[in-house]
Amino acid sequence: MNVVTWTLGFLRPYRRQAGAIVGLSIVEVGLAALAPWPLQLIVDHVLSGLPLPEALARLTPSEIAGSAVALLVAVVVAGLLIQVAGEVVRMLHTQMQVHVAQRVVYTLRGDLLAHLQALPLRHHLLTPTADSVYRLDADAHCVDDLIIGGVFPLLMAGLKLGVMFAVLLYVDLTLALLSLVVAPLLYLCLRFYSRTMVDRAERVKALESTMIERAFEILSSVAAVKSFTRERHELGRFSRSGDDTMRARLSLTRQESLFSVAVTAITLAGTALVLVVGGMHVLEGSLTLGSLLVVVAYLAAVYDPLSAIAHSTGSLQQAVASARRVRGIFELTPEILDDPAGIDASGVAGRVRFDAVSFTYDEQRRVLDSVSFEARPGEMVAVVGLTGAGKTTIANLIPRLFEPTAGHVLVDDVDVARYRLNSLRERIAMVPQQPVLFTGTIADNIRYGRLDASDADVEAAARDAHVHEFVSHLPDGYQTRVREGGGTFSGGERQRLGIARALLKSAPILILDEPTSAVDAISEGAIFDTLRRLRPGHTTIVIAHRLSTIRDATRILVLDDGRLIAQGSHDDLIRTCALYRQMCARLSVGQSLDDEVTVDQLLRASS
C-alpha cells in the first residue's frame, strides 16, 4: 500500500462528508463552465448584433430579445448570478474541506499519540522525545496537506479538465488540440523535478526535527546551562543545527521555484500559441471574437488546475515525506495491552519471583546476568549495589516495561508475559527516583494513582506519605496548581507526592526506586513507619542506598555488575559479603570502599 492510499484510509469515517465535497466540486465545475458564456453573448450578440442562438432565442422573452439594452442588462445579471452562485458553492466547498481535514488531523494525532504510548519503553529511551513531538505536531498535518492540498485538488482538476476540454472541442477542434501541446512537457517537467523532491523534503523534516530536539534539550536542562554559564555554547550548537536546516530548506525551495518557473513558462507558451491560432481564425472569420474569449477563459480553466498542482508539488512532496514518517511510527510493533488470551491479574496476591533472569539493551553487555530471587507478600526486599549494577532494571522488568532477554519474571508463579498488560500494571505501584508531576493541582497529581479516589482518600495518602502538612500550609492547599514538571517544589516534596500517589493506588506490589533520597531523616522515618504498617498487604521492593532503609528490609539483595552475588539480612551480609560490608562502611562510618572496616565496627555503627 503506497503512502497516499494509506493516508486516504483516514477518510473512511467521513465518507458522507467526502461525498458531499465531491458533489459540491461537480456543481462548482458546472458553474465555472457557464461563467464565460455571458461575456460571449455580450460581445457577439449584444455589441456586435449577431442573432441569439436558436435555443436561447426561444427561451428569451421577446421584449428582452428586441431591446439591446434590456438584453445587455439581462445577460449581465445572469452572469452576476452565476458568479455569485459559484462563490457561494466555493465557500461551502472550502468550509466542508477544512472541517473534514481538521477532524482527520485531530483523529490522526489521537491515534498517533495512542500508538506512541503503546510502544515499548525501549523505543522511548532510544528515540528523542522532540522527534516524537515533531511527528505528532507537524508531521500529522500530512493528512490535511495530502487530502486537501493533493487528492481533492487533483480530482477537481481532472473534472475541470474533462468538462473544459469537452467544451473546447465543441467551440474549436483545432484550438482544443493545440491546448494539449503543453501536457507532455508538463509531465516530463513534473517527473524530472519530483524524482529528488521527496528525498530532499524528508531530509528537511529530519533536520527540522533535530533542531527542535536541540531546543527541547536546552530548555529542559536550562538550570544546568545557566549554572555552567553555557548559554553561548548552547546557542552556538542550536545555530549550527539551524544553519544546516536552513540550507536544506533553501535548497528545496530553490528546486521548487525552478519547477514553478518552468511550469509557468510552459503554460504561458501554450496560451500564446492558442491566442495566435485563435486570432488567425477570427481574422479569417471562422471564429467570432466572443468565442475566442470563451476559448481563452476555458484555456485558463484547463491550465490553472494543472499549474496549481504543479506549483504545489513541493508541498505535496513534503506531505508525502511527513506521511512516511508518521506511517513509520504506526509500523512499529506496540505492546499488546489487553491480549484477549491473557490472564486477568486482578486477583494476584503479589508474590514476585525472578528465575535466572538476564537482560541486555544490546548484544554487547548484559545488564542482568541469571538473577534469581523471591519476594513474598508482607516482605520488604531491598536491592543494593554500585551504580550500573542493574537495580532499576529489576524494577522495570516486573511491570514489563522491559522484557527479559532470558529467564522468567513471575507473579504468583505465573510468567508476567501471560498476564494482560494493563491488568498486571494495575496491580503494581511504582515510585521512581524522580517522580514526574503533571500540570494540574496537587490533588490531581496524587489522584493519578487512582482516578476515582475521593478527597478523603487523597488526604489519607498524603498523610501516609508525610506530605499533608506541607500541602495544608499552601494558600490553596490541595488545589494548588503544579507548574510544568513540579519545578516550584523541592526534590523531597516531589518524592513525597510520588509516594502518596503510589500509596493511593493500594496495589499488592509496591516498587520504590530510591524513594527517600531527597527526603530529610525525620520525614524518611515517618514514611517507613507507614510502609511497615502497610507491609502485610504488600510485596515491597525497595532500591536503596541509605543504611536506614536497607537495615529495615526483610531481605537484602546485593547486585554487582548485573549478578546477584549475595542475599540475606543486614547482619548476615555484613559478615559474609565483602562488597556489602564496604558499602555499609561508606554509609555508616564514612570510610571509602577501599578502607578496611571490621565487622564489629559496622554492627555497632548500624545498631
Coordinates of C-alpha atoms in Angstrom, one line a residue, residues 85-574:
A85 CA -23.6 31.2 -7.0
G86 CA -20.1 30.0 -7.8
E87 CA -18.6 31.9 -4.9
V88 CA -21.3 30.5 -2.5
V89 CA -20.6 27.0 -3.6
R90 CA -16.8 27.6 -3.4
M91 CA -17.3 28.9 0.2
L92 CA -19.3 25.8 1.2
H93 CA -16.8 23.6 -0.6
T94 CA -13.9 25.2 1.3
Q95 CA -15.7 25.1 4.7
M96 CA -16.5 21.4 4.3
Q97 CA -13.0 20.6 3.2
V98 CA -11.4 22.4 6.2
H99 CA -14.0 20.8 8.5
V100 CA -13.1 17.3 7.3
A101 CA -9.4 18.0 7.2
Q102 CA -9.3 19.3 10.8
R103 CA -11.2 16.3 12.1
V104 CA -9.0 13.9 10.2
V105 CA -5.8 15.6 11.5
Y106 CA -7.0 15.5 15.1
T107 CA -8.1 11.9 14.7
L108 CA -4.7 11.0 13.4
R109 CA -3.0 12.8 16.2
G110 CA -5.1 10.9 18.8
D111 CA -4.3 7.6 17.1
L112 CA -0.6 8.5 16.8
L113 CA -0.4 9.5 20.5
A114 CA -2.1 6.3 21.5
H115 CA 0.3 4.3 19.4
L116 CA 3.3 6.2 20.8
Q117 CA 2.1 5.4 24.3
A118 CA 1.7 1.8 23.4
L119 CA 5.3 1.4 22.1
P120 CA 7.7 -0.3 24.4
L121 CA 9.8 1.8 26.8
R122 CA 12.9 0.8 24.9
H123 CA 11.7 2.9 21.9
H124 CA 11.2 6.0 24.0
L125 CA 14.7 5.6 25.6
L126 CA 16.3 5.3 22.1
T127 CA 14.2 8.0 20.3
P128 CA 14.4 11.7 21.2
T129 CA 11.2 13.0 22.8
A130 CA 11.4 16.0 20.5
D131 CA 11.3 13.8 17.4
S132 CA 8.1 12.1 18.6
V133 CA 6.6 15.6 19.4
Y134 CA 7.5 16.9 15.9
R135 CA 5.8 13.9 14.3
L136 CA 2.8 14.4 16.5
D137 CA 2.6 18.1 15.8
A138 CA 4.0 19.0 12.3
D139 CA 4.0 15.6 10.5
A140 CA 0.4 14.9 11.5
H141 CA -0.7 17.6 9.1
C142 CA 0.3 15.3 6.2
V143 CA -3.3 14.1 6.0
D144 CA -4.5 17.7 5.6
D145 CA -1.8 18.5 3.1
L146 CA -2.2 15.3 1.0
I147 CA -6.1 15.3 1.0
I148 CA -6.9 19.0 0.9
G149 CA -3.7 20.0 -0.9
G150 CA -3.4 17.0 -3.1
V151 CA -6.2 14.5 -3.7
F152 CA -9.2 16.8 -3.7
P153 CA -7.5 19.4 -6.0
L154 CA -6.4 16.6 -8.3
L155 CA -10.0 15.3 -8.5
M156 CA -11.2 18.8 -9.1
A157 CA -8.5 19.4 -11.7
G158 CA -9.4 16.2 -13.5
L159 CA -13.1 17.0 -13.5
K160 CA -12.4 20.6 -14.8
L161 CA -10.1 19.3 -17.4
G162 CA -12.7 16.9 -18.8
V163 CA -15.5 19.4 -18.8
M164 CA -13.5 22.3 -20.2
F165 CA -11.8 20.2 -22.8
A166 CA -15.1 18.9 -24.0
V167 CA -16.4 22.5 -24.4
L168 CA -13.2 23.5 -26.2
L169 CA -13.8 20.6 -28.6
Y170 CA -17.3 21.9 -29.2
V171 CA -16.1 25.5 -29.8
D172 CA -13.0 24.8 -32.0
L173 CA -11.4 21.4 -32.6
T174 CA -8.0 22.9 -33.6
L175 CA -7.7 25.1 -30.6
A176 CA -8.7 22.2 -28.3
L177 CA -6.0 20.0 -29.7
L178 CA -3.4 22.8 -29.5
S179 CA -4.2 23.2 -25.8
L180 CA -2.9 19.7 -25.3
V181 CA 0.5 20.5 -26.6
V182 CA 1.7 21.5 -23.1
A183 CA 0.6 18.2 -21.5
P184 CA 3.7 16.1 -22.4
L185 CA 6.0 18.9 -21.5
L186 CA 4.3 19.4 -18.1
Y187 CA 4.5 15.6 -17.5
L188 CA 8.3 15.5 -18.3
C189 CA 8.9 18.5 -16.1
L190 CA 7.0 17.1 -13.2
R191 CA 8.7 13.7 -13.5
F192 CA 12.2 15.3 -13.6
Y193 CA 11.7 17.5 -10.6
S194 CA 9.7 15.2 -8.4
R195 CA 12.3 12.5 -8.6
T196 CA 14.5 14.1 -6.0
M197 CA 12.0 16.3 -4.2
V198 CA 10.7 13.6 -1.8
D199 CA 14.2 12.7 -0.6
R200 CA 15.0 16.4 -0.1
A201 CA 11.8 17.0 1.7
E202 CA 12.3 14.1 4.0
R203 CA 15.8 15.3 4.8
V204 CA 14.4 18.8 5.7
K205 CA 11.9 17.1 8.0
A206 CA 14.6 15.2 9.8
L207 CA 16.8 18.3 10.2
E208 CA 13.8 20.3 11.5
S209 CA 13.1 17.6 14.0
T210 CA 16.8 17.6 15.1
M211 CA 16.6 21.4 15.6
I212 CA 13.5 21.1 17.7
E213 CA 15.2 18.3 19.6
R214 CA 18.2 20.6 20.3
A215 CA 15.9 23.4 21.6
F216 CA 13.9 20.9 23.7
E217 CA 17.1 19.6 25.3
I218 CA 18.4 23.2 26.1
L219 CA 15.1 24.4 27.6
S220 CA 14.5 21.2 29.6
S221 CA 18.1 21.5 31.1
V222 CA 18.1 25.3 31.5
A223 CA 19.2 25.1 35.1
A224 CA 22.4 23.2 34.2
V225 CA 23.0 25.5 31.2
K226 CA 22.8 28.5 33.5
S227 CA 24.9 27.0 36.3
F228 CA 27.7 26.2 33.9
T229 CA 27.2 29.5 32.0
R230 CA 26.9 27.7 28.8
E231 CA 24.3 29.9 27.2
R232 CA 26.6 31.0 24.4
H233 CA 27.8 27.4 23.8
E234 CA 24.2 26.1 23.5
L235 CA 23.2 29.0 21.3
G236 CA 26.1 28.0 19.0
R237 CA 25.0 24.4 18.9
F238 CA 21.4 25.4 18.1
S239 CA 22.6 27.9 15.5
R240 CA 24.7 25.3 13.7
S241 CA 21.7 22.9 13.7
G242 CA 19.6 25.8 12.4
D243 CA 22.1 26.6 9.7
D244 CA 22.0 23.0 8.4
T245 CA 18.2 23.1 8.4
M246 CA 18.1 26.5 6.7
R247 CA 20.5 25.4 3.9
A248 CA 18.4 22.2 3.3
R249 CA 15.2 24.2 3.2
L250 CA 16.6 26.9 0.9
S251 CA 17.9 24.1 -1.5
L252 CA 14.4 22.5 -1.5
T253 CA 12.7 25.9 -2.1
R254 CA 15.2 26.7 -4.9
Q255 CA 14.2 23.5 -6.6
E256 CA 10.5 24.2 -6.1
S257 CA 10.9 27.7 -7.5
L258 CA 12.7 26.5 -10.6
F259 CA 10.0 24.0 -11.1
S260 CA 7.3 26.7 -10.7
V261 CA 9.1 28.9 -13.3
A262 CA 9.3 26.0 -15.8
V263 CA 5.6 25.2 -15.4
T264 CA 4.5 28.8 -15.7
A265 CA 6.7 29.2 -18.9
I266 CA 5.1 26.1 -20.5
T267 CA 1.5 27.2 -19.7
L268 CA 2.2 30.7 -20.9
A269 CA 3.7 29.4 -24.1
G270 CA 0.6 27.2 -24.6
T271 CA -1.7 30.1 -24.1
A272 CA 0.3 32.3 -26.5
L273 CA 0.1 29.6 -29.2
V274 CA -3.7 29.2 -28.8
L275 CA -4.1 33.0 -29.0
V276 CA -2.1 33.3 -32.2
V277 CA -4.0 30.5 -33.9
G278 CA -7.3 31.7 -32.4
G279 CA -6.6 35.2 -33.6
M280 CA -6.0 34.0 -37.1
H281 CA -9.3 32.1 -37.0
V282 CA -11.1 35.4 -36.0
L283 CA -9.3 37.3 -38.8
E284 CA -10.4 34.6 -41.3
G285 CA -14.0 34.8 -40.0
S286 CA -14.2 31.2 -38.9
L287 CA -14.4 32.1 -35.2
T288 CA -16.1 35.0 -33.5
L289 CA -14.4 37.3 -31.1
G290 CA -16.7 36.2 -28.3
S291 CA -16.0 32.6 -29.0
L292 CA -12.2 33.3 -28.8
L293 CA -12.8 35.0 -25.4
V294 CA -14.6 31.8 -24.3
V295 CA -11.7 29.7 -25.5
V296 CA -9.2 31.8 -23.6
A297 CA -11.3 31.6 -20.4
Y298 CA -11.6 27.9 -20.8
L299 CA -8.0 27.6 -21.5
A300 CA -7.2 29.3 -18.2
A301 CA -9.6 26.9 -16.6
V302 CA -7.7 24.0 -18.1
Y303 CA -4.2 25.3 -17.3
D304 CA -4.9 26.7 -13.9
P305 CA -5.5 23.3 -12.2
L306 CA -2.5 21.8 -14.0
S307 CA -0.4 24.8 -13.0
A308 CA -1.7 24.8 -9.4
I309 CA -0.9 21.1 -8.9
A310 CA 2.5 21.6 -10.5
H311 CA 3.2 24.6 -8.3
S312 CA 2.1 22.7 -5.2
T313 CA 4.3 19.7 -6.0
G314 CA 6.9 20.8 -3.5
S315 CA 4.4 21.0 -0.6
L316 CA 2.8 17.7 -1.7
Q317 CA 6.2 16.0 -1.7
Q318 CA 6.8 17.4 1.9
A319 CA 3.4 16.0 2.8
V320 CA 4.4 12.6 1.4
A321 CA 7.6 12.8 3.4
S322 CA 5.6 13.6 6.6
A323 CA 3.2 10.8 5.8
R324 CA 6.2 8.4 5.5
R325 CA 7.4 9.5 8.9
V326 CA 4.0 9.1 10.6
R327 CA 3.4 5.7 8.9
G328 CA 6.9 4.6 10.1
I329 CA 5.7 5.1 13.7
F330 CA 2.5 3.1 13.1
E331 CA 4.6 0.3 11.6
L332 CA 6.4 -0.1 14.9
T333 CA 5.1 -3.0 17.0
P334 CA 3.3 -1.8 20.1
E335 CA 2.9 -3.6 23.4
I336 CA -0.2 -5.8 23.5
L337 CA -2.0 -4.1 26.4
D338 CA -5.1 -6.2 26.5
D339 CA -4.5 -9.6 24.8
P340 CA -7.8 -11.5 24.9
A341 CA -5.8 -14.6 25.6
G342 CA -4.0 -13.1 28.5
I343 CA -4.8 -13.8 32.2
D344 CA -6.5 -11.3 34.3
A345 CA -4.2 -10.2 37.1
S346 CA -6.8 -8.5 39.3
G347 CA -6.7 -11.3 41.9
V348 CA -2.9 -11.7 42.3
A349 CA -1.5 -11.7 45.9
G350 CA 1.8 -10.2 44.7
R351 CA 4.4 -12.9 45.1
V352 CA 7.3 -11.9 42.8
R353 CA 9.9 -14.4 41.6
F354 CA 12.9 -14.0 39.3
D355 CA 14.0 -17.2 37.7
A356 CA 17.5 -16.9 36.1
V357 CA 16.6 -13.6 34.5
S358 CA 19.1 -11.9 32.1
F359 CA 18.6 -8.7 30.3
T360 CA 20.6 -6.7 27.8
Y361 CA 19.9 -3.5 25.8
D362 CA 22.1 -4.7 23.0
E363 CA 24.3 -7.7 22.3
Q364 CA 27.5 -6.3 23.9
R365 CA 26.9 -6.0 27.6
R366 CA 24.4 -7.8 30.0
V367 CA 22.7 -5.5 32.5
L368 CA 21.4 -8.6 34.4
D369 CA 23.0 -12.0 34.4
S370 CA 21.0 -15.0 35.6
V371 CA 19.4 -13.2 38.6
S372 CA 17.1 -15.3 40.8
F373 CA 15.2 -14.3 43.9
E374 CA 11.8 -14.2 45.5
A375 CA 9.7 -11.5 47.3
R376 CA 6.6 -12.6 49.1
P377 CA 3.6 -10.6 50.4
G378 CA 4.4 -8.9 53.7
E379 CA 8.1 -8.7 52.9
M380 CA 10.2 -5.7 52.1
V381 CA 13.1 -6.7 49.8
A382 CA 15.9 -4.2 49.4
V383 CA 18.1 -4.2 46.3
V384 CA 21.6 -2.6 46.7
G385 CA 24.7 -2.4 44.5
L386 CA 27.0 0.0 42.9
T387 CA 25.9 2.4 40.1
G388 CA 25.1 0.4 37.0
A389 CA 24.7 -2.9 38.8
G390 CA 21.1 -3.4 37.3
K391 CA 18.9 -2.3 40.3
T392 CA 16.5 -0.1 38.3
T393 CA 16.3 -2.7 35.5
I394 CA 14.9 -5.2 38.1
A395 CA 12.2 -2.7 39.0
N396 CA 11.3 -2.2 35.3
L397 CA 11.1 -5.9 34.4
I398 CA 8.3 -6.6 36.9
P399 CA 5.6 -4.4 35.2
R400 CA 7.1 -5.4 31.8
L401 CA 8.5 -2.0 30.9
F402 CA 11.3 -4.2 29.6
E403 CA 11.2 -7.8 28.5
P404 CA 13.9 -10.2 29.8
T405 CA 16.4 -11.5 27.4
A406 CA 16.4 -14.8 29.1
G407 CA 14.7 -16.4 32.1
H408 CA 11.3 -15.6 33.6
V409 CA 9.8 -13.0 35.8
L410 CA 6.8 -14.5 37.7
V411 CA 4.0 -13.0 39.7
D412 CA 2.1 -15.6 41.8
D413 CA 4.1 -18.3 39.9
V414 CA 2.7 -17.1 36.5
D415 CA 5.1 -15.6 33.9
V416 CA 4.3 -11.8 33.7
A417 CA 4.2 -12.2 29.9
R418 CA 1.0 -14.3 30.3
Y419 CA -0.9 -11.6 32.1
R420 CA -2.9 -8.9 30.3
L421 CA -0.5 -6.0 30.4
N422 CA -2.9 -3.3 31.7
S423 CA -4.3 -5.8 34.2
L424 CA -0.8 -6.5 35.5
R425 CA 0.3 -2.9 35.8
E426 CA -2.9 -2.0 37.7
R427 CA -1.6 -4.4 40.4
I428 CA 1.8 -2.6 40.6
A429 CA 2.6 0.8 42.1
M430 CA 5.9 2.4 41.3
V431 CA 7.8 5.3 42.8
P432 CA 10.7 6.3 40.5
Q433 CA 13.7 8.1 41.9
Q434 CA 12.5 11.3 40.3
P435 CA 8.7 11.3 40.3
V436 CA 7.0 13.1 37.5
L437 CA 4.4 15.7 38.3
F438 CA 1.8 16.7 35.7
T439 CA 0.3 20.1 35.2
G440 CA -2.9 20.4 37.3
T441 CA -3.5 20.5 41.0
I442 CA -1.7 18.7 43.8
A443 CA -4.9 16.7 44.3
D444 CA -4.9 15.7 40.6
N445 CA -1.3 14.5 40.9
I446 CA -1.9 12.3 43.9
R447 CA -5.2 11.1 42.4
Y448 CA -3.2 10.0 39.3
G449 CA -2.7 6.8 41.3
R450 CA -6.4 6.1 41.4
L451 CA -8.6 8.4 39.3
D452 CA -11.8 7.6 41.2
A453 CA -10.3 8.4 44.6
S454 CA -12.3 10.7 46.9
D455 CA -10.8 13.8 48.5
A456 CA -10.6 12.0 51.8
D457 CA -8.6 9.1 50.2
V458 CA -6.2 11.7 48.6
E459 CA -5.7 13.3 52.0
A460 CA -5.1 10.0 53.7
A461 CA -2.5 9.0 51.2
A462 CA -0.8 12.4 51.6
R463 CA -0.7 11.9 55.4
D464 CA 0.8 8.4 54.9
A465 CA 3.5 10.0 52.7
H466 CA 4.2 12.7 55.2
V467 CA 3.3 15.4 52.7
H468 CA -0.1 16.6 54.2
E469 CA 1.4 19.2 56.5
F470 CA 3.4 20.8 53.6
V471 CA 0.3 20.9 51.4
S472 CA -2.0 22.2 54.1
H473 CA 0.2 25.2 54.6
L474 CA -0.1 26.3 50.9
P475 CA -2.6 29.1 50.2
D476 CA -4.8 26.8 48.0
G477 CA -4.0 23.5 49.8
Y478 CA -4.7 20.5 47.6
Q479 CA -6.0 22.8 44.8
T480 CA -2.5 24.4 44.4
R481 CA -1.6 24.4 40.7
V482 CA 1.5 22.4 39.8
R483 CA 3.8 24.0 37.3
E484 CA 5.4 22.0 34.5
G485 CA 7.4 19.1 36.0
G486 CA 6.7 20.4 39.5
G487 CA 9.6 22.8 39.2
T488 CA 8.4 25.0 42.1
F489 CA 8.6 22.1 44.6
S490 CA 11.7 20.7 46.2
G491 CA 13.0 17.3 45.3
G492 CA 11.8 15.9 48.7
E493 CA 8.3 17.4 48.2
R494 CA 8.1 15.8 44.7
Q495 CA 9.3 12.5 46.1
R496 CA 6.6 12.5 48.9
L497 CA 3.9 13.4 46.4
G498 CA 5.1 10.5 44.3
I499 CA 4.9 8.2 47.3
A500 CA 1.4 9.4 48.1
R501 CA 0.3 8.7 44.5
A502 CA 1.7 5.1 44.8
L503 CA 0.1 4.5 48.2
L504 CA -3.3 5.7 47.0
K505 CA -3.2 3.1 44.3
S506 CA -3.1 0.4 47.0
A507 CA -1.6 -2.2 44.7
P508 CA -0.3 -5.5 46.1
I509 CA 3.2 -4.9 44.6
L510 CA 4.9 -1.7 45.6
I511 CA 8.2 -0.8 43.9
L512 CA 10.2 2.1 45.3
D513 CA 13.4 3.3 43.5
E514 CA 15.4 5.5 45.9
P515 CA 12.1 6.8 47.3
T516 CA 13.6 9.0 50.0
S517 CA 16.9 10.1 48.5
A518 CA 15.8 13.7 48.7
V519 CA 13.8 13.5 51.9
D520 CA 15.1 14.5 55.4
A521 CA 15.7 11.9 58.0
I522 CA 12.5 12.7 60.1
S523 CA 10.2 12.5 57.0
E524 CA 12.0 9.3 55.9
G525 CA 11.4 7.7 59.3
A526 CA 7.7 8.7 59.1
I527 CA 7.3 7.3 55.6
F528 CA 8.9 4.0 56.5
D529 CA 6.7 3.8 59.6
T530 CA 3.8 3.9 57.2
L531 CA 5.4 1.3 54.9
R532 CA 5.9 -1.0 58.0
R533 CA 2.2 -0.6 58.9
L534 CA 1.1 -1.3 55.3
R535 CA 3.6 -4.1 54.7
P536 CA 1.3 -7.1 55.5
G537 CA -0.8 -6.2 52.4
H538 CA 2.0 -5.6 50.0
T539 CA 5.1 -7.1 48.4
T540 CA 7.5 -4.2 48.7
I541 CA 10.7 -4.0 46.7
V542 CA 13.0 -1.0 47.5
I543 CA 16.0 0.1 45.6
A544 CA 18.0 2.0 48.2
H545 CA 21.4 3.3 49.3
R546 CA 20.5 4.7 52.7
L547 CA 21.5 2.4 55.6
S548 CA 18.3 3.1 57.5
T549 CA 16.3 1.8 54.5
I550 CA 18.5 -1.3 54.0
R551 CA 18.5 -2.3 57.6
D552 CA 14.7 -2.3 57.8
A553 CA 14.4 -4.8 54.9
T554 CA 13.3 -8.4 55.4
R555 CA 15.9 -9.5 52.9
I556 CA 18.6 -7.6 51.1
L557 CA 19.8 -8.5 47.5
V558 CA 23.4 -7.4 46.6
L559 CA 24.0 -6.9 42.9
D560 CA 27.4 -6.5 41.3
D561 CA 27.8 -5.9 37.6
G562 CA 24.4 -7.4 36.9
R563 CA 24.9 -10.6 39.0
L564 CA 23.2 -11.3 42.3
I565 CA 26.2 -12.1 44.5
A566 CA 24.5 -12.3 47.9
Q567 CA 21.2 -12.1 49.7
G568 CA 20.2 -12.2 53.3
S569 CA 19.7 -10.0 56.4
H570 CA 21.7 -6.9 57.2
D571 CA 23.7 -8.6 59.9
D572 CA 24.4 -11.8 57.9
L573 CA 25.6 -9.8 54.8
I574 CA 28.0 -7.7 56.9

